[in-house]
Short mmCIF file of C-alpha atoms in Angstrom, two decimals:
data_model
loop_
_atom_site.label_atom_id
_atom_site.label_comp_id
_atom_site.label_asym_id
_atom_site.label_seq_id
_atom_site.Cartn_x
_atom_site.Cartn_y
_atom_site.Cartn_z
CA UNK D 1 -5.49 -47.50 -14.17
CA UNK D 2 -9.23 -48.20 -12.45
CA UNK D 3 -11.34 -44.89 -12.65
CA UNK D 4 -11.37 -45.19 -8.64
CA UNK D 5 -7.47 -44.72 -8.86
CA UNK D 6 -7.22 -42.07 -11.60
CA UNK D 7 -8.29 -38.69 -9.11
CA UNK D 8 -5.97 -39.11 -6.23
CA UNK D 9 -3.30 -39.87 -8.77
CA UNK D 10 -4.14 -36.91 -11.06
CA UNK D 11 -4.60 -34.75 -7.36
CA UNK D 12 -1.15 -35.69 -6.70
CA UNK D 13 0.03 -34.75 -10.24
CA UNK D 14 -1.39 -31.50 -9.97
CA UNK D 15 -0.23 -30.60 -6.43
CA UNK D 16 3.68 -31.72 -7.87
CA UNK D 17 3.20 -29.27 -10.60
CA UNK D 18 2.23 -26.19 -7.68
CA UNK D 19 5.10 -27.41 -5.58
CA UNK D 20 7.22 -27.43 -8.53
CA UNK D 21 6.03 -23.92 -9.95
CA UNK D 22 6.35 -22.43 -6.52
CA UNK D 23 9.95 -23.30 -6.23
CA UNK D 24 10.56 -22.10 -10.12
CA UNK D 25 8.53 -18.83 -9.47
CA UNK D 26 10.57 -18.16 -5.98
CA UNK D 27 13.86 -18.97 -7.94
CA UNK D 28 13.57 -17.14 -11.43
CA UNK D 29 11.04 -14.97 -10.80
CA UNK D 30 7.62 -14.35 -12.67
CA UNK D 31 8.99 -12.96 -15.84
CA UNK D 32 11.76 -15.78 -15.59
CA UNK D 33 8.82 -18.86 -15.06
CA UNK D 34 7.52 -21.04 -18.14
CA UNK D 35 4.96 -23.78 -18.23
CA UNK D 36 7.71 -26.01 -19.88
CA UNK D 37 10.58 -25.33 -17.55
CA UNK D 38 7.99 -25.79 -14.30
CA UNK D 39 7.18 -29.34 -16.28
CA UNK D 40 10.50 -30.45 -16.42
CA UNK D 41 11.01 -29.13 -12.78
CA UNK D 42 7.86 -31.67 -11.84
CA UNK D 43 9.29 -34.14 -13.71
CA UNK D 44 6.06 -34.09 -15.79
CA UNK D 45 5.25 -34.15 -19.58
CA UNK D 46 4.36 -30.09 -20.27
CA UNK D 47 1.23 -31.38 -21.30
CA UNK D 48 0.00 -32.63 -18.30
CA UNK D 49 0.72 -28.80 -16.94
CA UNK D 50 -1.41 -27.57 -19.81
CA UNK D 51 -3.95 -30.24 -19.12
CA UNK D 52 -4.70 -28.59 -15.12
CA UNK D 53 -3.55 -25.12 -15.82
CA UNK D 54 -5.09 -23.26 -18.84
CA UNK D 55 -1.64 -20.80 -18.85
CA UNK D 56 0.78 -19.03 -16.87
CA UNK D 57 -1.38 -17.36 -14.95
CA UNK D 58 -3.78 -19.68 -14.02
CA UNK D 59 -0.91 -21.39 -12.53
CA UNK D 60 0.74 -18.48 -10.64
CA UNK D 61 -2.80 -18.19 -9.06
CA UNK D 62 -2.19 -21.32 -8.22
CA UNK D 63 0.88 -21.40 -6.86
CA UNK D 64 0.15 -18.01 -4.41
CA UNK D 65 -3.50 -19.88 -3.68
CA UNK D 66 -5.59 -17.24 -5.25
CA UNK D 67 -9.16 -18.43 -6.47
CA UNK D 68 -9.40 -17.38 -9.80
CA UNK D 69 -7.42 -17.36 -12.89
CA UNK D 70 -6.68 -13.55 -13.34
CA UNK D 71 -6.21 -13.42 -16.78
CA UNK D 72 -10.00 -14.38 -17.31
CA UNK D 73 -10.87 -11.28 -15.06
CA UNK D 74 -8.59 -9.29 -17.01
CA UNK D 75 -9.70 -10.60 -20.23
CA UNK D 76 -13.10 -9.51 -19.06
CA UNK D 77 -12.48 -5.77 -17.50
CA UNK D 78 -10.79 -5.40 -20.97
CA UNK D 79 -14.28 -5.93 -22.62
CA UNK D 80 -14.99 -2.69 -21.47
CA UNK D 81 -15.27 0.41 -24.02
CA UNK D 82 -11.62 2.06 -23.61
CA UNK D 83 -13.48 5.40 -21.78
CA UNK D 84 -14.63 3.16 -19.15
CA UNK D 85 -11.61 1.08 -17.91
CA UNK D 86 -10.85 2.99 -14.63
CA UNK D 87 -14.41 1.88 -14.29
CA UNK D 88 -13.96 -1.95 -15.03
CA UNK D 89 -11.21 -2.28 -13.06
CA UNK D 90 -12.04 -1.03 -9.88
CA UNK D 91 -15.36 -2.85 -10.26
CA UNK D 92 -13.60 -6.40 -11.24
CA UNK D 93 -11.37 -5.78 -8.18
CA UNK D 94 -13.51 -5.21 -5.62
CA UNK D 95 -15.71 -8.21 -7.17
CA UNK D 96 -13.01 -10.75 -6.92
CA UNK D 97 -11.29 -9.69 -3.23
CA UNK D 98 -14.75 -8.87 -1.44
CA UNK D 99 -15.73 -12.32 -0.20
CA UNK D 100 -14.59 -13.83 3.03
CA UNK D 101 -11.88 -16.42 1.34
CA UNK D 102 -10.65 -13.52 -1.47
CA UNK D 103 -10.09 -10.88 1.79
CA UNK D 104 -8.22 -13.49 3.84
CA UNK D 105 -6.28 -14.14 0.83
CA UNK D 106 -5.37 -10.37 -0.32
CA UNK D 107 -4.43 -9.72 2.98
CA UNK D 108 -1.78 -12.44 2.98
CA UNK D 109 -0.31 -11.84 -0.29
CA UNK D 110 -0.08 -8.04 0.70
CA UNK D 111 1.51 -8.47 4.12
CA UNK D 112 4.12 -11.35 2.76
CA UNK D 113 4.98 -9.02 -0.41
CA UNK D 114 5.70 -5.83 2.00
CA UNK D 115 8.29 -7.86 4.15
CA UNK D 116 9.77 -10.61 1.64
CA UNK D 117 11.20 -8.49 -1.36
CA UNK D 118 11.22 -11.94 -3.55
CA UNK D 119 7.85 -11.86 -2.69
CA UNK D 120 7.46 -8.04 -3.47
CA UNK D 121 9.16 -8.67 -6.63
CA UNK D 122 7.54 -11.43 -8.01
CA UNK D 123 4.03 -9.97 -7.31
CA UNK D 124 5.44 -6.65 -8.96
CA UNK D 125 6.63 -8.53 -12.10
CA UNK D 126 2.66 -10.57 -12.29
CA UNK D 127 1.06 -7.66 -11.67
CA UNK D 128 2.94 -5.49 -14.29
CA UNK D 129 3.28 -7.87 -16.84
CA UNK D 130 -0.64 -9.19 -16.62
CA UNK D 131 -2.53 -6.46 -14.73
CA UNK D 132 -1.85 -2.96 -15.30
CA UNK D 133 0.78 -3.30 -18.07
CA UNK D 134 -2.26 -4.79 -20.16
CA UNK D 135 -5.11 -2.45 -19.14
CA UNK D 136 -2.72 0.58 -19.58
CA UNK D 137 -1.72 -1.28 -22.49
CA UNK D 138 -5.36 -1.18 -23.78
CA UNK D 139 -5.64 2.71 -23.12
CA UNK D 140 -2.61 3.27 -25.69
CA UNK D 141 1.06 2.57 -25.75
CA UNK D 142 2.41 6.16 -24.68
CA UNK D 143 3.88 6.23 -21.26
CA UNK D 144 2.69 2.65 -20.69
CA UNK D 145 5.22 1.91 -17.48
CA UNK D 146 4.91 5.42 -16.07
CA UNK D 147 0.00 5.31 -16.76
CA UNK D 148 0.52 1.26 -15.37
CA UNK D 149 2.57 2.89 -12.52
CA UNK D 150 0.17 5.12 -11.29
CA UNK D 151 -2.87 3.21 -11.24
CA UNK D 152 -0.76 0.08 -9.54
CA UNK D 153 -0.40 3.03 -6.78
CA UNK D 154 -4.13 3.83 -6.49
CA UNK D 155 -5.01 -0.06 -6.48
CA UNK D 156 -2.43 -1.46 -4.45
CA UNK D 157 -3.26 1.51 -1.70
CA UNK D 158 -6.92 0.47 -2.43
CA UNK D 159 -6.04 -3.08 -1.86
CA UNK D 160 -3.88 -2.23 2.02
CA UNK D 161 -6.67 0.19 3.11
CA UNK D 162 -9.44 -1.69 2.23
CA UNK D 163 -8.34 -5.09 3.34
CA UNK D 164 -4.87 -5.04 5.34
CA UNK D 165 -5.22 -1.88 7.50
CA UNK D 166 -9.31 -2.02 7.17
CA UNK D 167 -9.23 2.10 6.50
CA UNK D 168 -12.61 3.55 8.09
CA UNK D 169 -14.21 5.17 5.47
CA UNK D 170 -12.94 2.13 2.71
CA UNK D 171 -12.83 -0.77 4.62
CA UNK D 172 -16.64 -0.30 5.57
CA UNK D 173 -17.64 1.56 2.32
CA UNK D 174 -19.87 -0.31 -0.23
CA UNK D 175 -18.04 -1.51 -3.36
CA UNK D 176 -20.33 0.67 -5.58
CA UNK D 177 -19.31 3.42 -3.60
CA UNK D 178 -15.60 3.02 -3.83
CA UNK D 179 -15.75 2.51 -7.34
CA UNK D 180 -17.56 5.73 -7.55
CA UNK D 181 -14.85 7.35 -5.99
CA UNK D 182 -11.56 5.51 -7.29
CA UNK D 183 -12.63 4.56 -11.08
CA UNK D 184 -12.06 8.54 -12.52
CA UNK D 185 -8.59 8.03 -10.70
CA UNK D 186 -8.08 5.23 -12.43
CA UNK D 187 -9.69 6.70 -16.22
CA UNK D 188 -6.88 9.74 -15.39
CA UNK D 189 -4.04 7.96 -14.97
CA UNK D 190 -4.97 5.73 -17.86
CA UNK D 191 -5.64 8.58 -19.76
CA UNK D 192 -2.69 10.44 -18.79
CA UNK D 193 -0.50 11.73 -22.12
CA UNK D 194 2.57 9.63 -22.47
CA UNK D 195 5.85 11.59 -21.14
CA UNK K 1 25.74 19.34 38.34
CA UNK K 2 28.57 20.02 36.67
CA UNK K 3 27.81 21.57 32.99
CA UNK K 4 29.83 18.44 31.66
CA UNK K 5 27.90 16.17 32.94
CA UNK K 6 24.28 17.32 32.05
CA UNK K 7 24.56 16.31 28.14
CA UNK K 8 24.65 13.21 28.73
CA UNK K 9 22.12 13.01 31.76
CA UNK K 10 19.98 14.90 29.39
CA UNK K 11 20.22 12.50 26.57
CA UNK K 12 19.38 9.77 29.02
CA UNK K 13 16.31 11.58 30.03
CA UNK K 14 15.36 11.88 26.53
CA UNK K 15 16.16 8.19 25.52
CA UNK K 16 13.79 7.15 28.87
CA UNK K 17 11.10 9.29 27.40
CA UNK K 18 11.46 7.63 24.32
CA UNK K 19 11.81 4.36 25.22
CA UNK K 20 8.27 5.21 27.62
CA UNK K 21 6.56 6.43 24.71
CA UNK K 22 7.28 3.15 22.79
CA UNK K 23 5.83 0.79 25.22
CA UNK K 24 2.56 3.49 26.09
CA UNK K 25 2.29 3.39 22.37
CA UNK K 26 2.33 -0.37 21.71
CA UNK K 27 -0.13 -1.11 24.94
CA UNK K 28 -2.78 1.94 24.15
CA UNK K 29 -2.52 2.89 20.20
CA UNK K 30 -1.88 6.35 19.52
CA UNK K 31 -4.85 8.01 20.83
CA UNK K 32 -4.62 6.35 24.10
CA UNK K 33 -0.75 8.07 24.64
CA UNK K 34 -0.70 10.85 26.26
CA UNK K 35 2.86 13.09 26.92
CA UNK K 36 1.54 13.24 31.11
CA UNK K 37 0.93 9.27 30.76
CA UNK K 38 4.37 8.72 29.20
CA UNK K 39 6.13 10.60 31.75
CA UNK K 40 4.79 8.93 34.31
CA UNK K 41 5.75 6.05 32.61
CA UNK K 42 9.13 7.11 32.66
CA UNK K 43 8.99 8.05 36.11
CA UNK K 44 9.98 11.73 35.28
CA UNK K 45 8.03 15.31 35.32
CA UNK K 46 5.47 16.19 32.58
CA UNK K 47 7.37 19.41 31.98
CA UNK K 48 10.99 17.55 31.24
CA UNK K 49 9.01 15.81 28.04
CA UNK K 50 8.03 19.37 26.88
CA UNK K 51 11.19 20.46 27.61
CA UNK K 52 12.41 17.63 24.81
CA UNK K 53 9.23 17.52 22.53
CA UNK K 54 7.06 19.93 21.13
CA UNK K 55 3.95 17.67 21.18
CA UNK K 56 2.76 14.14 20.45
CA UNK K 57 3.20 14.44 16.97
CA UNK K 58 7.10 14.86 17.91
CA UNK K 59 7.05 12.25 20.75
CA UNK K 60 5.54 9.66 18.45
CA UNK K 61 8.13 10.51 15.35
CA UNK K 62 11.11 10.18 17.70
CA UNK K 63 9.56 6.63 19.16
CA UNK K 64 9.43 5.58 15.42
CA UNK K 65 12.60 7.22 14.88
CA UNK K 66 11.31 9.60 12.33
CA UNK K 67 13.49 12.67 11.62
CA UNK K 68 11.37 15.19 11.21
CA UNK K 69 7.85 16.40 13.47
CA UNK K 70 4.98 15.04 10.90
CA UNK K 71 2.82 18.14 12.68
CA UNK K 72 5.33 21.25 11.55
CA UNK K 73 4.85 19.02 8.02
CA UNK K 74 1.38 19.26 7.86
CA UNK K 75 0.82 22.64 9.23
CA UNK K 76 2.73 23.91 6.36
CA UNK K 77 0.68 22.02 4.15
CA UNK K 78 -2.50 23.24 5.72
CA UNK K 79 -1.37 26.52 4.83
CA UNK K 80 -1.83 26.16 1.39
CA UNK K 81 -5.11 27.72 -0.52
CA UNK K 82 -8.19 25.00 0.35
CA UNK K 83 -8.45 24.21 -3.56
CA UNK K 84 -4.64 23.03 -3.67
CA UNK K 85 -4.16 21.21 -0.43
CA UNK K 86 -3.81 18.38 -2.67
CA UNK K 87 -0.47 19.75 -4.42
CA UNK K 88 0.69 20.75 -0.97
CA UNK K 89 0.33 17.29 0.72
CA UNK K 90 1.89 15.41 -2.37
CA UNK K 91 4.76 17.61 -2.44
CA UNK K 92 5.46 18.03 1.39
CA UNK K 93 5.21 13.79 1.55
CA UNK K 94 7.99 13.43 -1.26
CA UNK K 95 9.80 16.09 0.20
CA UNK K 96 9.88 14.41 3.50
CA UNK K 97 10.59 11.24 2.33
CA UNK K 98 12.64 11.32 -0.47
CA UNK K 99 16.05 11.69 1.21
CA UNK K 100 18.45 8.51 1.52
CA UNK K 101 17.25 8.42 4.79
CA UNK K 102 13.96 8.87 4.60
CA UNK K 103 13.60 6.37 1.93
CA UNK K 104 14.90 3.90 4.45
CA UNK K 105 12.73 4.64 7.22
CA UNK K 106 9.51 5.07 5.51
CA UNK K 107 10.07 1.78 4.06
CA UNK K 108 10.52 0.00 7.29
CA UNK K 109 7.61 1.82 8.47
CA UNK K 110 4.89 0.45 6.07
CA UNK K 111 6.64 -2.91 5.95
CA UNK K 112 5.83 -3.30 9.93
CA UNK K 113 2.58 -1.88 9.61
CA UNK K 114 2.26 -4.68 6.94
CA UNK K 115 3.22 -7.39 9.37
CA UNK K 116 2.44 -6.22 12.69
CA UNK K 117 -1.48 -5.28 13.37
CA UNK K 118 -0.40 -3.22 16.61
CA UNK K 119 2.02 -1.28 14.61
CA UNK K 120 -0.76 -0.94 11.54
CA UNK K 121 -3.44 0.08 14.32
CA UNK K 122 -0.47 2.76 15.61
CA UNK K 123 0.03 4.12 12.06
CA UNK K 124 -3.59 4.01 10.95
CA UNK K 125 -4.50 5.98 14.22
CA UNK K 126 -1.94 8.51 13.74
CA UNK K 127 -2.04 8.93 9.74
CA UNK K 128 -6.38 9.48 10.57
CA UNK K 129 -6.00 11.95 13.67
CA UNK K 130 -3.14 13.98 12.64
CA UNK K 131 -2.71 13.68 8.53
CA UNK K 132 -4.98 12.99 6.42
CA UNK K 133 -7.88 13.91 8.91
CA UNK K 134 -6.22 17.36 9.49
CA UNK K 135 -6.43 17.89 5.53
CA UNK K 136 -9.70 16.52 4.91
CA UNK K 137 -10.92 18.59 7.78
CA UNK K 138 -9.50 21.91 6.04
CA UNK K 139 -11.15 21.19 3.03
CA UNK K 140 -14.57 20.92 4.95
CA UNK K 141 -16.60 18.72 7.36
CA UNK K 142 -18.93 16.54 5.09
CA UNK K 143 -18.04 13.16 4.68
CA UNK K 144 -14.60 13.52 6.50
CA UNK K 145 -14.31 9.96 6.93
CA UNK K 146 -14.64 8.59 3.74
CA UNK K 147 -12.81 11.46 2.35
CA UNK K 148 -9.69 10.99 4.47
CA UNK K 149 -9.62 7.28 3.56
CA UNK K 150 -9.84 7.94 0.45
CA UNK K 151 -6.93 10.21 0.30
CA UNK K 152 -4.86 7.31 2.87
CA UNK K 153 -5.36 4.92 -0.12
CA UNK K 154 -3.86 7.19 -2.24
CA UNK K 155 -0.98 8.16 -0.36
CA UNK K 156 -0.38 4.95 1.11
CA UNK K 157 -0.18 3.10 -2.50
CA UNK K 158 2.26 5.91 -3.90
CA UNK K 159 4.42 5.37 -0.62
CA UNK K 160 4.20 1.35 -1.32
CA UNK K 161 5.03 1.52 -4.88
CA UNK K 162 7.90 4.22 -4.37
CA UNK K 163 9.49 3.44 -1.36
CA UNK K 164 9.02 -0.60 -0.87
CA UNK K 165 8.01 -2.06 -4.12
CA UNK K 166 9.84 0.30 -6.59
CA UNK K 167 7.69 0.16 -8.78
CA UNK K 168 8.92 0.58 -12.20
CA UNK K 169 7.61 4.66 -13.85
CA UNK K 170 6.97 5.44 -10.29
CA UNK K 171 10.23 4.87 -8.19
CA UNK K 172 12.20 6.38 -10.99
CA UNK K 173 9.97 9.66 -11.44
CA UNK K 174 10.86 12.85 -10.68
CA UNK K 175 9.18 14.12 -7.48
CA UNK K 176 7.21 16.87 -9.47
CA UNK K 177 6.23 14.69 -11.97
CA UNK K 178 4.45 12.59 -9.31
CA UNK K 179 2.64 15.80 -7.73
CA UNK K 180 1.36 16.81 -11.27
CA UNK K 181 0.40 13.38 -11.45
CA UNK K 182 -1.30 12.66 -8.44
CA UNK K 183 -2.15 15.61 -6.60
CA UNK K 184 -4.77 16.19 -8.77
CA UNK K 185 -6.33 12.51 -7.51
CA UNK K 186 -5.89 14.05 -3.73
CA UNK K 187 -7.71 17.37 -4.77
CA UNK K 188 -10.88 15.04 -6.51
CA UNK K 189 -11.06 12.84 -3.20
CA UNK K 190 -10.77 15.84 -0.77
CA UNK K 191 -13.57 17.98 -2.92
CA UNK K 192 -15.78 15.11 -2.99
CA UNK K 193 -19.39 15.98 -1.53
CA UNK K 194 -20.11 14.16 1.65
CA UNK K 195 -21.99 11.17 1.68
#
């Protein structure tokens, strides 16, 4: 294999592995999806999937064409002293949606979840399992699902204000300023006793 | 006219009205409708659409086949003391909504403001000028932008995750469970000094 051959061929690899994880992600789900199962899908040695994708997530980001891995931003609003995760969070979201590509992008995801409920439900299952399930995790195990509940409600309404409907008053507000507001939501519900 | 045949000459009044106050709505938003526009529209007199609707408020929840006047809704949430508007709203907006019907309607609601940006633009327009305005505006003037959004992302993320995503701790809560925990989120973001 010449070294003037190897990219396009690796490209391809890599774009059969997206394909292929699309297709397992749309059939079984999120929860349902392995690394090894979307390798045998491509027809690929699972670790050739390792070698482009650093884990699950990386390669449901991926597959719904977000920019960034989200367990790394996870890994990193998790960093933050246990008091000040409301405050993380908002901060890490804001940071990763607020550029031109990440808005365009948001927007999509939110529209296609709120009409396709595969979509709906696969996006639920990521953003339980990896999101809030693991920063409400972080706050303590009492009430997890009911604490990971409530902030998904103050985030994903965050999320359609800010960049689907394009709220006046959040759309236009600076991001310091909404996480002013929205991060000692965030702390309460995170903080909330278990029920 | 005989009295047997004015039922259903009346309900075809009312159905032209309606039908009117669709298409005004979709060409000029919600705060370009107006009841004397839309009976023009339908070609009848202003007084027959006040005959079958109490206001815009009702007008606009029949065109989006709503069963209940949204402005009789929020002015008995407005009567609640200023420092527990937030309690009111939550409760009045599960109360509203969390009937097999309702469930059903607000769902297709926020899935075609999703989709549609004329229908998001209608919603937005309404849910500033007559809900979460209204309530912002009886908890003060300052900052009644930001506050209002702020309460919309709220609201809109608990309607999301209860209605159309079913969200897991939040679908399966028990109404007051949901205003202890969030109407104390609405009360912070309605009490916030203006900016």
């Amino acid at each position: 294999m010449s070294p003037r051959g190897r990219r396009p061929a690796g490209e391809d690899a890599r774009a059969q592995i997206v394909e292929a994880a699309r297709t397992e992600l749309a059939a079984k789900g999120y929860d349902g999806t392995s690394l090894r199962g979307v390798a045998r899908a491509a027809g690929v040695d699972p670790a050739l999937v390792h070698h482009y994708f650093a884990g699950k997530t990386a390669l449901f980001a991926a597959a719904m064409e977000v920019p960034f891995d989200p367990r790394q931003v996870i890994d990193g609003v998790l960093e933050a002293p246990v008091d000040r995760l409301g405050e993380s969070l908002v901060r890490a979201f804001l940071g990763v949606w607020d550029t031109p590509e990440g808005r365009v992008r948001i927007a999509a995801l939110l529209r296609s979840a709120a009409t396709h409920p595969d979509a709906m439900t696969l996006l639920e299952q990521f953003l339980v399992r990896e999101i809030f399930g693991r920063v409400a995790g972080r706050a303590g195990p009492r009430g997890l699902e009911r604490r990971a509940g409530l902030v998904a409600t103050q985030m994903i309404g965050l999320g359609f204000a800010r960049y689907v409907a394009e709220l006046p008053g959040v759309a236009d507000a600076e991001a310091e300023e909404l996480v002013a507001a929205v991060a000692p939501v965030i702390q309460r519900y995170l903080d909330l006793p278990g029920s």
